[in-house]
């Protein structure tokens, strides 16, 4: 119960890594707010978390919509009085090589993956400062450290969220707030599961461990970073890749 009673917002919490993180946080005793654009999936995850004996609430929130975020944060503060952890997990991919990338592809990915993280963090930071405590965790990627073919927009967004945590660690460390990023390699989520078997096989072959991560293996890292066991980890970007980049 390393997160007992910690009020935790997980954006993009209705699928993949976010859903696994919500499940792990509940197992560790957190109060979880699942927020996602997909309301049916939010409701299903919240029901599942409650059935597992956890305390969970759900919100249909688009991380590009500051009014929706403010409403959720206000409701959570009214209900629980505090916000302890923000997991900025919501993200999308819209891949194309630079020569073919459209302005719409660039703008959408930056809006959700980068500005969405800024929007959500802005909405909780005053509360965390008042509390003198808080944890902010950003979903980066191995692509946010090394770049990737066909991912100009995604790489910029994932480098950017590492820039955020390094800046926030410096600005907010003295106020009791830690900010860190997680950089997964290949993770078996709905995004990757839709790829052809031979592409998945080729990806797995590149990993020394010869397999993708399961979402739970990333969720475990978020839970550890959110807990007091990681009390001196601040401004880090932790690669969770099975050795992919060696
Ligand atoms: P996923 O598609 O399974 O889940 C993403 C969730 O975000 C979905 O439920 C989606 O509805 C939600 N979402 C999308 N746009 C949103 C918005 N505007 N507002 C609120 N919610 C929104 O993806 P995943 O693989 O679990 O990825 C989660 C995070 O991890 C992403 O930021 C992704 O970039 C990152 N990541 C994933 C991998 C991987 O291999 N799967 C690797 C590295 C990093």
PDB file of C-alpha atoms and ligand atoms in Angstrom:
ATOM      1  CA  UNK A   1       0.000   0.000   0.000  1.00  0.00           C
ATOM      2  CA  UNK A   2       2.739   2.439  -1.013  1.00  0.00           C
ATOM      3  CA  UNK A   3       0.207   5.009  -2.309  1.00  0.00           C
ATOM      4  CA  UNK A   4      -2.365   4.739   0.479  1.00  0.00           C
ATOM      5  CA  UNK A   5      -4.895   7.588   0.263  1.00  0.00           C
ATOM      6  CA  UNK A   6      -2.962   9.466  -2.420  1.00  0.00           C
ATOM      7  CA  UNK A   7      -5.373  11.271  -4.753  1.00  0.00           C
ATOM      8  CA  UNK A   8      -4.015  10.512  -8.217  1.00  0.00           C
ATOM      9  CA  UNK A   9      -5.112  11.751 -11.635  1.00  0.00           C
ATOM     10  CA  UNK A  10      -4.221   9.489 -14.560  1.00  0.00           C
ATOM     11  CA  UNK A  11      -4.808  11.057 -17.982  1.00  0.00           C
ATOM     12  CA  UNK A  12      -5.498   8.632 -20.815  1.00  0.00           C
ATOM     13  CA  UNK A  13      -6.375   6.213 -18.029  1.00  0.00           C
ATOM     14  CA  UNK A  14      -8.961   4.261 -20.019  1.00  0.00           C
ATOM     15  CA  UNK A  15      -6.531   2.193 -22.115  1.00  0.00           C
ATOM     16  CA  UNK A  16      -3.106   0.586 -22.311  1.00  0.00           C
ATOM     17  CA  UNK A  17      -0.426   1.896 -19.955  1.00  0.00           C
ATOM     18  CA  UNK A  18      -2.814   4.392 -18.318  1.00  0.00           C
ATOM     19  CA  UNK A  19      -5.326   1.666 -17.470  1.00  0.00           C
ATOM     20  CA  UNK A  20      -2.586  -0.604 -16.096  1.00  0.00           C
ATOM     21  CA  UNK A  21      -1.322   2.349 -14.041  1.00  0.00           C
ATOM     22  CA  UNK A  22      -4.809   2.964 -12.645  1.00  0.00           C
ATOM     23  CA  UNK A  23      -5.020  -0.724 -11.645  1.00  0.00           C
ATOM     24  CA  UNK A  24      -1.573  -0.663 -10.027  1.00  0.00           C
ATOM     25  CA  UNK A  25      -2.291   2.584  -8.152  1.00  0.00           C
ATOM     26  CA  UNK A  26      -5.515   1.064  -6.781  1.00  0.00           C
ATOM     27  CA  UNK A  27      -3.584  -2.027  -5.607  1.00  0.00           C
ATOM     28  CA  UNK A  28      -1.177   0.347  -3.831  1.00  0.00           C
ATOM     29  CA  UNK A  29      -4.070   2.074  -2.026  1.00  0.00           C
ATOM     30  CA  UNK A  30      -4.404   5.267  -4.108  1.00  0.00           C
ATOM     31  CA  UNK A  31      -7.670   7.091  -4.821  1.00  0.00           C
ATOM     32  CA  UNK A  32      -7.676   7.171  -8.624  1.00  0.00           C
ATOM     33  CA  UNK A  33      -9.270   9.671 -11.017  1.00  0.00           C
ATOM     34  CA  UNK A  34      -9.369   8.113 -14.480  1.00  0.00           C
ATOM     35  CA  UNK A  35      -9.597  10.805 -17.139  1.00  0.00           C
ATOM     36  CA  UNK A  36      -9.880  10.183 -20.857  1.00  0.00           C
ATOM     37  CA  UNK A  37     -11.765  11.351 -23.955  1.00  0.00           C
ATOM     38  CA  UNK A  38     -13.418   7.937 -24.239  1.00  0.00           C
ATOM     39  CA  UNK A  39     -16.292   8.060 -21.719  1.00  0.00           C
ATOM     40  CA  UNK A  40     -17.496   4.461 -22.205  1.00  0.00           C
ATOM     41  CA  UNK A  41     -13.979   3.181 -21.592  1.00  0.00           C
ATOM     42  CA  UNK A  42     -13.595   5.494 -18.558  1.00  0.00           C
ATOM     43  CA  UNK A  43     -16.802   4.114 -17.047  1.00  0.00           C
ATOM     44  CA  UNK A  44     -15.754   0.512 -17.705  1.00  0.00           C
ATOM     45  CA  UNK A  45     -12.338   1.027 -16.071  1.00  0.00           C
ATOM     46  CA  UNK A  46     -13.851   2.810 -13.053  1.00  0.00           C
ATOM     47  CA  UNK A  47     -16.342  -0.056 -12.561  1.00  0.00           C
ATOM     48  CA  UNK A  48     -13.491  -2.565 -12.751  1.00  0.00           C
ATOM     49  CA  UNK A  49     -11.400  -0.622 -10.226  1.00  0.00           C
ATOM     50  CA  UNK A  50     -14.361  -0.371  -7.834  1.00  0.00           C
ATOM     51  CA  UNK A  51     -15.089  -4.089  -8.256  1.00  0.00           C
ATOM     52  CA  UNK A  52     -11.484  -4.709  -7.192  1.00  0.00           C
ATOM     53  CA  UNK A  53     -12.290  -2.833  -3.958  1.00  0.00           C
ATOM     54  CA  UNK A  54     -10.651   0.444  -4.931  1.00  0.00           C
ATOM     55  CA  UNK A  55     -11.805   4.048  -4.678  1.00  0.00           C
ATOM     56  CA  UNK A  56     -12.036   5.442  -8.209  1.00  0.00           C
ATOM     57  CA  UNK A  57     -13.812   8.219 -10.071  1.00  0.00           C
ATOM     58  CA  UNK A  58     -14.006   8.880 -13.802  1.00  0.00           C
ATOM     59  CA  UNK A  59     -14.052  12.027 -15.928  1.00  0.00           C
ATOM     60  CA  UNK A  60     -14.504  12.605 -19.637  1.00  0.00           C
ATOM     61  CA  UNK A  61     -11.717  15.122 -20.128  1.00  0.00           C
ATOM     62  CA  UNK A  62      -9.796  16.150 -23.206  1.00  0.00           C
ATOM     63  CA  UNK A  63      -6.321  17.283 -22.119  1.00  0.00           C
ATOM     64  CA  UNK A  64      -6.431  20.028 -24.764  1.00  0.00           C
ATOM     65  CA  UNK A  65      -9.503  21.573 -23.076  1.00  0.00           C
ATOM     66  CA  UNK A  66      -8.481  23.671 -20.070  1.00  0.00           C
ATOM     67  CA  UNK A  67     -12.094  24.267 -18.947  1.00  0.00           C
ATOM     68  CA  UNK A  68     -12.735  20.500 -18.718  1.00  0.00           C
ATOM     69  CA  UNK A  69      -9.486  19.986 -16.809  1.00  0.00           C
ATOM     70  CA  UNK A  70     -10.343  22.805 -14.371  1.00  0.00           C
ATOM     71  CA  UNK A  71     -13.797  21.280 -13.745  1.00  0.00           C
ATOM     72  CA  UNK A  72     -12.246  17.888 -12.955  1.00  0.00           C
ATOM     73  CA  UNK A  73      -9.598  19.333 -10.628  1.00  0.00           C
ATOM     74  CA  UNK A  74     -12.252  21.455  -8.868  1.00  0.00           C
ATOM     75  CA  UNK A  75     -14.504  18.432  -8.379  1.00  0.00           C
ATOM     76  CA  UNK A  76     -11.639  16.323  -7.041  1.00  0.00           C
ATOM     77  CA  UNK A  77     -10.605  19.034  -4.584  1.00  0.00           C
ATOM     78  CA  UNK A  78     -14.201  19.336  -3.365  1.00  0.00           C
ATOM     79  CA  UNK A  79     -14.522  15.569  -2.953  1.00  0.00           C
ATOM     80  CA  UNK A  80     -11.065  14.670  -1.601  1.00  0.00           C
ATOM     81  CA  UNK A  81      -9.475  17.995  -0.573  1.00  0.00           C
ATOM     82  CA  UNK A  82      -6.150  17.448  -2.334  1.00  0.00           C
ATOM     83  CA  UNK A  83      -4.286  16.280  -5.440  1.00  0.00           C
ATOM     84  CA  UNK A  84      -1.177  14.221  -4.672  1.00  0.00           C
ATOM     85  CA  UNK A  85      -0.129  12.704  -8.001  1.00  0.00           C
ATOM     86  CA  UNK A  86      -0.628  13.654 -11.657  1.00  0.00           C
ATOM     87  CA  UNK A  87       0.290  11.055 -14.275  1.00  0.00           C
ATOM     88  CA  UNK A  88       0.362  12.858 -17.637  1.00  0.00           C
ATOM     89  CA  UNK A  89      -0.089   9.700 -19.700  1.00  0.00           C
ATOM     90  CA  UNK A  90      -2.552  10.647 -22.494  1.00  0.00           C
ATOM     91  CA  UNK A  91      -0.870  10.556 -25.881  1.00  0.00           C
ATOM     92  CA  UNK A  92      -1.374   9.832 -29.556  1.00  0.00           C
ATOM     93  CA  UNK A  93       0.725   9.037 -32.621  1.00  0.00           C
ATOM     94  CA  UNK A  94       0.182  10.438 -36.127  1.00  0.00           C
ATOM     95  CA  UNK A  95       3.290   9.316 -37.974  1.00  0.00           C
ATOM     96  CA  UNK A  96       4.677  10.575 -41.272  1.00  0.00           C
ATOM     97  CA  UNK A  97       8.108  11.393 -42.589  1.00  0.00           C
ATOM     98  CA  UNK A  98       8.939  15.101 -42.419  1.00  0.00           C
ATOM     99  CA  UNK A  99       8.503  15.553 -46.170  1.00  0.00           C
ATOM    100  CA  UNK A 100       4.928  14.228 -45.963  1.00  0.00           C
ATOM    101  CA  UNK A 101       3.852  15.489 -42.532  1.00  0.00           C
ATOM    102  CA  UNK A 102       0.829  17.777 -42.593  1.00  0.00           C
ATOM    103  CA  UNK A 103       0.296  20.773 -40.339  1.00  0.00           C
ATOM    104  CA  UNK A 104      -2.733  18.993 -38.868  1.00  0.00           C
ATOM    105  CA  UNK A 105      -0.624  15.934 -37.929  1.00  0.00           C
ATOM    106  CA  UNK A 106       2.003  18.173 -36.351  1.00  0.00           C
ATOM    107  CA  UNK A 107      -0.462  20.365 -34.448  1.00  0.00           C
ATOM    108  CA  UNK A 108      -2.644  17.534 -33.094  1.00  0.00           C
ATOM    109  CA  UNK A 109       0.271  15.560 -31.653  1.00  0.00           C
ATOM    110  CA  UNK A 110       1.869  18.648 -30.111  1.00  0.00           C
ATOM    111  CA  UNK A 111      -1.495  19.803 -28.729  1.00  0.00           C
ATOM    112  CA  UNK A 112      -2.250  16.530 -26.953  1.00  0.00           C
ATOM    113  CA  UNK A 113       1.195  15.102 -26.109  1.00  0.00           C
ATOM    114  CA  UNK A 114       2.962  18.346 -25.177  1.00  0.00           C
ATOM    115  CA  UNK A 115       0.496  21.143 -24.475  1.00  0.00           C
ATOM    116  CA  UNK A 116      -1.911  18.680 -22.833  1.00  0.00           C
ATOM    117  CA  UNK A 117       0.805  17.898 -20.274  1.00  0.00           C
ATOM    118  CA  UNK A 118       1.326  21.616 -19.670  1.00  0.00           C
ATOM    119  CA  UNK A 119      -2.444  22.200 -19.332  1.00  0.00           C
ATOM    120  CA  UNK A 120      -2.970  19.450 -16.749  1.00  0.00           C
ATOM    121  CA  UNK A 121       0.108  20.356 -14.747  1.00  0.00           C
ATOM    122  CA  UNK A 122      -0.860  24.054 -14.663  1.00  0.00           C
ATOM    123  CA  UNK A 123      -4.260  23.014 -13.309  1.00  0.00           C
ATOM    124  CA  UNK A 124      -2.812  21.145 -10.302  1.00  0.00           C
ATOM    125  CA  UNK A 125       0.440  22.915  -9.510  1.00  0.00           C
ATOM    126  CA  UNK A 126      -1.014  25.619  -7.219  1.00  0.00           C
ATOM    127  CA  UNK A 127      -2.746  22.935  -5.160  1.00  0.00           C
ATOM    128  CA  UNK A 128       0.488  20.942  -4.864  1.00  0.00           C
ATOM    129  CA  UNK A 129       2.394  24.090  -3.826  1.00  0.00           C
ATOM    130  CA  UNK A 130      -0.239  24.840  -1.143  1.00  0.00           C
ATOM    131  CA  UNK A 131       0.105  21.254   0.115  1.00  0.00           C
ATOM    132  CA  UNK A 132       3.901  21.473   0.053  1.00  0.00           C
ATOM    133  CA  UNK A 133       3.881  18.093  -1.668  1.00  0.00           C
ATOM    134  CA  UNK A 134       3.086  16.489  -4.982  1.00  0.00           C
ATOM    135  CA  UNK A 135       4.364  14.222  -7.734  1.00  0.00           C
ATOM    136  CA  UNK A 136       4.153  14.941 -11.472  1.00  0.00           C
ATOM    137  CA  UNK A 137       4.941  12.105 -13.884  1.00  0.00           C
ATOM    138  CA  UNK A 138       5.131  12.571 -17.649  1.00  0.00           C
ATOM    139  CA  UNK A 139       4.844   9.874 -20.315  1.00  0.00           C
ATOM    140  CA  UNK A 140       7.818  10.303 -22.580  1.00  0.00           C
ATOM    141  CA  UNK A 141       9.243   7.529 -24.757  1.00  0.00           C
ATOM    142  CA  UNK A 142      12.476   6.128 -26.016  1.00  0.00           C
ATOM    143  CA  UNK A 143      11.614   8.347 -28.998  1.00  0.00           C
ATOM    144  CA  UNK A 144      11.868  11.339 -26.632  1.00  0.00           C
ATOM    145  CA  UNK A 145      15.532  10.515 -26.024  1.00  0.00           C
ATOM    146  CA  UNK A 146      16.752   9.178 -29.370  1.00  0.00           C
ATOM    147  CA  UNK A 147      14.155  10.361 -31.959  1.00  0.00           C
ATOM    148  CA  UNK A 148      12.674   7.979 -34.524  1.00  0.00           C
ATOM    149  CA  UNK A 149      12.111   7.676 -38.238  1.00  0.00           C
ATOM    150  CA  UNK A 150       8.743   9.143 -39.256  1.00  0.00           C
ATOM    151  CA  UNK A 151       8.040  10.714 -35.859  1.00  0.00           C
ATOM    152  CA  UNK A 152       9.004  14.408 -36.092  1.00  0.00           C
ATOM    153  CA  UNK A 153       5.870  15.492 -34.225  1.00  0.00           C
ATOM    154  CA  UNK A 154       5.879  12.666 -31.662  1.00  0.00           C
ATOM    155  CA  UNK A 155       9.624  12.971 -30.966  1.00  0.00           C
ATOM    156  CA  UNK A 156       9.333  16.730 -30.425  1.00  0.00           C
ATOM    157  CA  UNK A 157       6.461  16.191 -27.989  1.00  0.00           C
ATOM    158  CA  UNK A 158       8.276  13.449 -26.080  1.00  0.00           C
ATOM    159  CA  UNK A 159      11.570  15.402 -25.908  1.00  0.00           C
ATOM    160  CA  UNK A 160       9.433  18.321 -24.723  1.00  0.00           C
ATOM    161  CA  UNK A 161       7.885  16.518 -21.765  1.00  0.00           C
ATOM    162  CA  UNK A 162      11.388  15.612 -20.588  1.00  0.00           C
ATOM    163  CA  UNK A 163      12.262  19.318 -20.868  1.00  0.00           C
ATOM    164  CA  UNK A 164       9.235  20.018 -18.680  1.00  0.00           C
ATOM    165  CA  UNK A 165      10.285  17.681 -15.865  1.00  0.00           C
ATOM    166  CA  UNK A 166      13.858  18.946 -15.857  1.00  0.00           C
ATOM    167  CA  UNK A 167      12.544  22.517 -15.589  1.00  0.00           C
ATOM    168  CA  UNK A 168       9.822  21.709 -13.042  1.00  0.00           C
ATOM    169  CA  UNK A 169      12.298  19.738 -10.916  1.00  0.00           C
ATOM    170  CA  UNK A 170      14.359  22.921 -10.641  1.00  0.00           C
ATOM    171  CA  UNK A 171      11.399  25.263 -10.095  1.00  0.00           C
ATOM    172  CA  UNK A 172       9.307  23.101  -7.773  1.00  0.00           C
ATOM    173  CA  UNK A 173      11.800  20.892  -5.906  1.00  0.00           C
ATOM    174  CA  UNK A 174      12.050  23.339  -3.005  1.00  0.00           C
ATOM    175  CA  UNK A 175       8.263  23.296  -2.698  1.00  0.00           C
ATOM    176  CA  UNK A 176       8.156  19.549  -2.057  1.00  0.00           C
ATOM    177  CA  UNK A 177       7.103  18.596  -5.583  1.00  0.00           C
ATOM    178  CA  UNK A 178       8.984  15.996  -7.644  1.00  0.00           C
ATOM    179  CA  UNK A 179       8.692  15.759 -11.438  1.00  0.00           C
ATOM    180  CA  UNK A 180       9.944  12.812 -13.490  1.00  0.00           C
ATOM    181  CA  UNK A 181       9.441  11.247 -16.905  1.00  0.00           C
ATOM    182  CA  UNK A 182       9.135   7.617 -17.963  1.00  0.00           C
ATOM    183  CA  UNK A 183      10.517   6.571 -21.365  1.00  0.00           C
ATOM    184  CA  UNK A 184       9.142   3.193 -22.442  1.00  0.00           C
ATOM    185  CA  UNK A 185      10.359   1.280 -25.483  1.00  0.00           C
ATOM    186  CA  UNK A 186       7.828  -1.070 -27.107  1.00  0.00           C
ATOM    187  CA  UNK A 187       4.774  -1.794 -24.966  1.00  0.00           C
ATOM    188  CA  UNK A 188       1.972  -4.219 -25.835  1.00  0.00           C
ATOM    189  CA  UNK A 189      -0.980  -1.798 -25.850  1.00  0.00           C
ATOM    190  CA  UNK A 190      -3.858  -1.352 -28.304  1.00  0.00           C
ATOM    191  CA  UNK A 191      -1.657   0.990 -30.427  1.00  0.00           C
ATOM    192  CA  UNK A 192       0.935  -1.719 -31.090  1.00  0.00           C
ATOM    193  CA  UNK A 193      -1.444  -4.670 -31.065  1.00  0.00           C
ATOM    194  CA  UNK A 194      -3.041  -3.284 -34.243  1.00  0.00           C
ATOM    195  CA  UNK A 195       0.248  -3.620 -36.153  1.00  0.00           C
ATOM    196  CA  UNK A 196       0.944  -6.571 -38.498  1.00  0.00           C
ATOM    197  CA  UNK A 197       2.485  -9.618 -36.806  1.00  0.00           C
ATOM    198  CA  UNK A 198       5.696  -9.367 -38.836  1.00  0.00           C
ATOM    199  CA  UNK A 199       6.261  -5.723 -37.805  1.00  0.00           C
ATOM    200  CA  UNK A 200       5.760  -6.699 -34.167  1.00  0.00           C
ATOM    201  CA  UNK A 201       8.180  -9.627 -34.583  1.00  0.00           C
ATOM    202  CA  UNK A 202      10.807  -7.296 -36.091  1.00  0.00           C
ATOM    203  CA  UNK A 203      10.374  -4.897 -33.152  1.00  0.00           C
ATOM    204  CA  UNK A 204      10.705  -7.680 -30.603  1.00  0.00           C
ATOM    205  CA  UNK A 205      13.872  -8.949 -32.312  1.00  0.00           C
ATOM    206  CA  UNK A 206      15.543  -5.578 -31.687  1.00  0.00           C
ATOM    207  CA  UNK A 207      15.052  -5.885 -27.915  1.00  0.00           C
ATOM    208  CA  UNK A 208      17.747  -7.879 -26.069  1.00  0.00           C
ATOM    209  CA  UNK A 209      14.976  -9.450 -23.963  1.00  0.00           C
ATOM    210  CA  UNK A 210      13.238 -10.500 -27.231  1.00  0.00           C
ATOM    211  CA  UNK A 211       9.818  -9.265 -26.177  1.00  0.00           C
ATOM    212  CA  UNK A 212       7.770  -6.124 -25.727  1.00  0.00           C
ATOM    213  CA  UNK A 213       6.936  -4.755 -22.285  1.00  0.00           C
ATOM    214  CA  UNK A 214       3.548  -5.514 -20.822  1.00  0.00           C
ATOM    215  CA  UNK A 215       1.694  -2.324 -19.726  1.00  0.00           C
ATOM    216  CA  UNK A 216       2.006  -3.485 -16.095  1.00  0.00           C
ATOM    217  CA  UNK A 217       5.811  -3.267 -16.355  1.00  0.00           C
ATOM    218  CA  UNK A 218       5.512   0.451 -17.097  1.00  0.00           C
ATOM    219  CA  UNK A 219       2.755   0.932 -14.497  1.00  0.00           C
ATOM    220  CA  UNK A 220       5.093  -0.500 -11.838  1.00  0.00           C
ATOM    221  CA  UNK A 221       7.615   2.252 -12.598  1.00  0.00           C
ATOM    222  CA  UNK A 222       4.949   4.981 -12.324  1.00  0.00           C
ATOM    223  CA  UNK A 223       3.819   3.553  -8.973  1.00  0.00           C
ATOM    224  CA  UNK A 224       7.370   3.474  -7.648  1.00  0.00           C
ATOM    225  CA  UNK A 225       8.064   7.032  -8.831  1.00  0.00           C
ATOM    226  CA  UNK A 226       4.823   8.230  -7.210  1.00  0.00           C
ATOM    227  CA  UNK A 227       5.732   6.590  -3.913  1.00  0.00           C
ATOM    228  CA  UNK A 228       7.973   7.832  -1.101  1.00  0.00           C
ATOM    229  CA  UNK A 229      10.477   5.122  -2.070  1.00  0.00           C
ATOM    230  CA  UNK A 230      11.484   7.450  -4.915  1.00  0.00           C
ATOM    231  CA  UNK A 231      11.728  10.458  -2.572  1.00  0.00           C
ATOM    232  CA  UNK A 232      15.061  11.663  -4.002  1.00  0.00           C
ATOM    233  CA  UNK A 233      14.300  10.983  -7.700  1.00  0.00           C
ATOM    234  CA  UNK A 234      13.643  14.368  -9.289  1.00  0.00           C
ATOM    235  CA  UNK A 235      14.043  15.570 -12.879  1.00  0.00           C
ATOM    236  CA  UNK A 236      14.852  12.080 -14.142  1.00  0.00           C
ATOM    237  CA  UNK A 237      13.852  10.494 -17.443  1.00  0.00           C
ATOM    238  CA  UNK A 238      13.821   6.777 -16.763  1.00  0.00           C
ATOM    239  CA  UNK A 239      14.223   4.445 -19.757  1.00  0.00           C
ATOM    240  CA  UNK A 240      12.165   1.255 -19.480  1.00  0.00           C
ATOM    241  CA  UNK A 241      13.113  -0.503 -22.694  1.00  0.00           C
ATOM    242  CA  UNK A 242      14.317  -4.033 -21.953  1.00  0.00           C
ATOM    243  CA  UNK A 243      17.703  -2.823 -23.241  1.00  0.00           C
ATOM    244  CA  UNK A 244      16.400  -1.756 -26.671  1.00  0.00           C
ATOM    245  CA  UNK A 245      18.740   1.222 -26.956  1.00  0.00           C
ATOM    246  CA  UNK A 246      21.966  -0.513 -25.903  1.00  0.00           C
TER     247      UNK A 246
HETATM  248  P1  LIG B   1      -3.330   3.926 -25.727  1.00  0.00           P
HETATM  249  O1  LIG B   1      -3.764   4.423 -27.056  1.00  0.00           O
HETATM  250  O2  LIG B   1      -3.608   2.518 -25.353  1.00  0.00           O
HETATM  251  O3  LIG B   1      -3.930   4.871 -24.593  1.00  0.00           O
HETATM  252  C1  LIG B   1      -3.916   6.278 -24.712  1.00  0.00           C
HETATM  253  C2  LIG B   1      -5.178   6.823 -24.080  1.00  0.00           C
HETATM  254  O4  LIG B   1      -5.128   8.259 -24.188  1.00  0.00           O
HETATM  255  C3  LIG B   1      -6.473   6.373 -24.796  1.00  0.00           C
HETATM  256  O5  LIG B   1      -7.395   5.847 -23.859  1.00  0.00           O
HETATM  257  C4  LIG B   1      -6.997   7.650 -25.434  1.00  0.00           C
HETATM  258  O6  LIG B   1      -8.408   7.710 -25.507  1.00  0.00           O
HETATM  259  C5  LIG B   1      -6.432   8.708 -24.490  1.00  0.00           C
HETATM  260  N1  LIG B   1      -6.373  10.023 -25.127  1.00  0.00           N
HETATM  261  C6  LIG B   1      -6.009  10.329 -26.393  1.00  0.00           C
HETATM  262  N2  LIG B   1      -6.149  11.641 -26.615  1.00  0.00           N
HETATM  263  C7  LIG B   1      -6.603  12.190 -25.468  1.00  0.00           C
HETATM  264  C8  LIG B   1      -6.939  13.519 -25.071  1.00  0.00           C
HETATM  265  N3  LIG B   1      -6.869  14.534 -25.927  1.00  0.00           N
HETATM  266  N4  LIG B   1      -7.353  13.728 -23.803  1.00  0.00           N
HETATM  267  C9  LIG B   1      -7.476  12.693 -22.930  1.00  0.00           C
HETATM  268  N5  LIG B   1      -7.180  11.413 -23.258  1.00  0.00           N
HETATM  269  C10 LIG B   1      -6.744  11.164 -24.506  1.00  0.00           C
HETATM  270  O7  LIG B   1      -1.754   4.252 -25.645  1.00  0.00           O
HETATM  271  P2  LIG B   1      -0.593   3.662 -24.722  1.00  0.00           P
HETATM  272  O8  LIG B   1       0.267   2.822 -25.598  1.00  0.00           O
HETATM  273  O9  LIG B   1      -1.112   3.131 -23.448  1.00  0.00           O
HETATM  274  O10 LIG B   1       0.238   5.001 -24.456  1.00  0.00           O
HETATM  275  C11 LIG B   1       0.150   5.744 -23.257  1.00  0.00           C
HETATM  276  C12 LIG B   1       1.295   6.758 -23.238  1.00  0.00           C
HETATM  277  O11 LIG B   1       2.551   6.078 -23.274  1.00  0.00           O
HETATM  278  C13 LIG B   1       1.294   7.705 -24.446  1.00  0.00           C
HETATM  279  O12 LIG B   1       1.672   9.003 -24.032  1.00  0.00           O
HETATM  280  C14 LIG B   1       2.346   7.112 -25.359  1.00  0.00           C
HETATM  281  O13 LIG B   1       2.922   8.066 -26.206  1.00  0.00           O
HETATM  282  C15 LIG B   1       3.339   6.566 -24.347  1.00  0.00           C
HETATM  283  N6  LIG B   1       4.184   5.489 -24.869  1.00  0.00           N
HETATM  284  C16 LIG B   1       3.646   4.332 -25.360  1.00  0.00           C
HETATM  285  C17 LIG B   1       4.499   3.344 -25.864  1.00  0.00           C
HETATM  286  C18 LIG B   1       3.974   2.040 -26.429  1.00  0.00           C
HETATM  287  O14 LIG B   1       4.789   1.287 -26.994  1.00  0.00           O
HETATM  288  N7  LIG B   1       2.714   1.714 -26.299  1.00  0.00           N
HETATM  289  C19 LIG B   1       5.872   3.551 -25.861  1.00  0.00           C
HETATM  290  C20 LIG B   1       6.373   4.748 -25.350  1.00  0.00           C
HETATM  291  C21 LIG B   1       5.527   5.706 -24.843  1.00  0.00           C
END
